[in-house]
Amino acid sequence: MTLPIKTVFFISDGTGITAETFGNSVLSQFLHHYRFKMVREPFIKTVPQIEDIIRRIDEIAVTDSPPIIFSTLVQEEIVEKIRNSKGIFLDIFTACVNTLELSLNVKSQPAIGLSHHNVGSDAYRKRIEAINFTLAHDDGQFVHGLEQSDVILVGVSRSGKTPTSLYLAMQYALRVANFPLIPEDFERGQLPKTIQPYRHKLFGLSIHPDRLSEIRSERRPNSKYASIEQCRYEVAEAERLLRMENISWLSSTTKSIEEISTQILQILKIDPKTIG
């Protein structure tokens, strides 16, 4: 059965990451009923900008069905205009702010894009440094400075190490290196010597062989590297090695990067606020 398509707008006066993250979490509860067409509208700060978006929303509402709108806008004039559109308006900030104003007995002071005005801050600098470190230490390509890492991810090729590493760096300012486990490691029956001194920082990622074969086939179709036999061998040996070395690990097969990252922080007992 073909699912109906519903248009979704993510509208923000900043990058829109908050609106999109929250919205996608909510929409995931309805994936059995709809397919969602995403429209991203970041950095909306003027009335003409929002009026142009409203025209598109109203056109879709008339010709198809009312679009869903996830908003983190704070400027009252702009919020009021989009609230009166023909879309299904979900105001993420206002619902929370109003409750807090009542609970704290104080009035909030809205500021456009305030959460993003931190380019010169120490936290922003640490995040950029973490991203640079993680990019330099991707896939075992640079082995110097591993003592500065917060986490070192290990696992077979294409098990999700790189995207997870970058997410941890961008979201939590963690310095993350990652190393592939390869057949030579399995033959030796031990971890690569380069990372052995940092065993307490290691975390393993595994994946179901069928899914691994699909991913590898997109990159190198009809190769031994992507064959189901090779994938089964590498996954089984990698998991055996991780168990033997008593390294915590999880399967990335059915988990999002956000879920994987959260579990890594919990299992390794890392508090990002204490990093750096």
JSON list of C-alpha atoms in Angstrom, two decimals, residues 3 11 14 64 109 122 162 183 209 211 228 237 251 261:
[
{"chain": "A", "resi": 3, "resn": "LEU", "atom": "CA", "xyz": [1.28, 5.81, 1.99]},
{"chain": "A", "resi": 11, "resn": "ILE", "atom": "CA", "xyz": [10.85, 27.01, 10.47]},
{"chain": "A", "resi": 14, "resn": "GLY", "atom": "CA", "xyz": [18.40, 30.11, 13.57]},
{"chain": "A", "resi": 64, "resn": "ASP", "atom": "CA", "xyz": [-3.37, 18.99, -1.08]},
{"chain": "A", "resi": 109, "resn": "GLN", "atom": "CA", "xyz": [13.08, 37.71, 27.46]},
{"chain": "A", "resi": 122, "resn": "ASP", "atom": "CA", "xyz": [34.88, 28.67, 24.74]},
{"chain": "A", "resi": 162, "resn": "THR", "atom": "CA", "xyz": [32.61, 7.70, 11.11]},
{"chain": "A", "resi": 183, "resn": "PRO", "atom": "CA", "xyz": [41.10, -9.58, 8.81]},
{"chain": "A", "resi": 209, "resn": "PRO", "atom": "CA", "xyz": [26.04, -9.11, 8.25]},
{"chain": "A", "resi": 211, "resn": "ARG", "atom": "CA", "xyz": [22.90, -5.03, 6.43]},
{"chain": "A", "resi": 228, "resn": "ILE", "atom": "CA", "xyz": [27.70, -11.95, 2.51]},
{"chain": "A", "resi": 237, "resn": "GLU", "atom": "CA", "xyz": [35.42, -12.35, 14.29]},
{"chain": "A", "resi": 251, "resn": "SER", "atom": "CA", "xyz": [25.03, -3.26, 17.14]},
{"chain": "A", "resi": 261, "resn": "SER", "atom": "CA", "xyz": [25.88, 8.09, 20.78]}
]
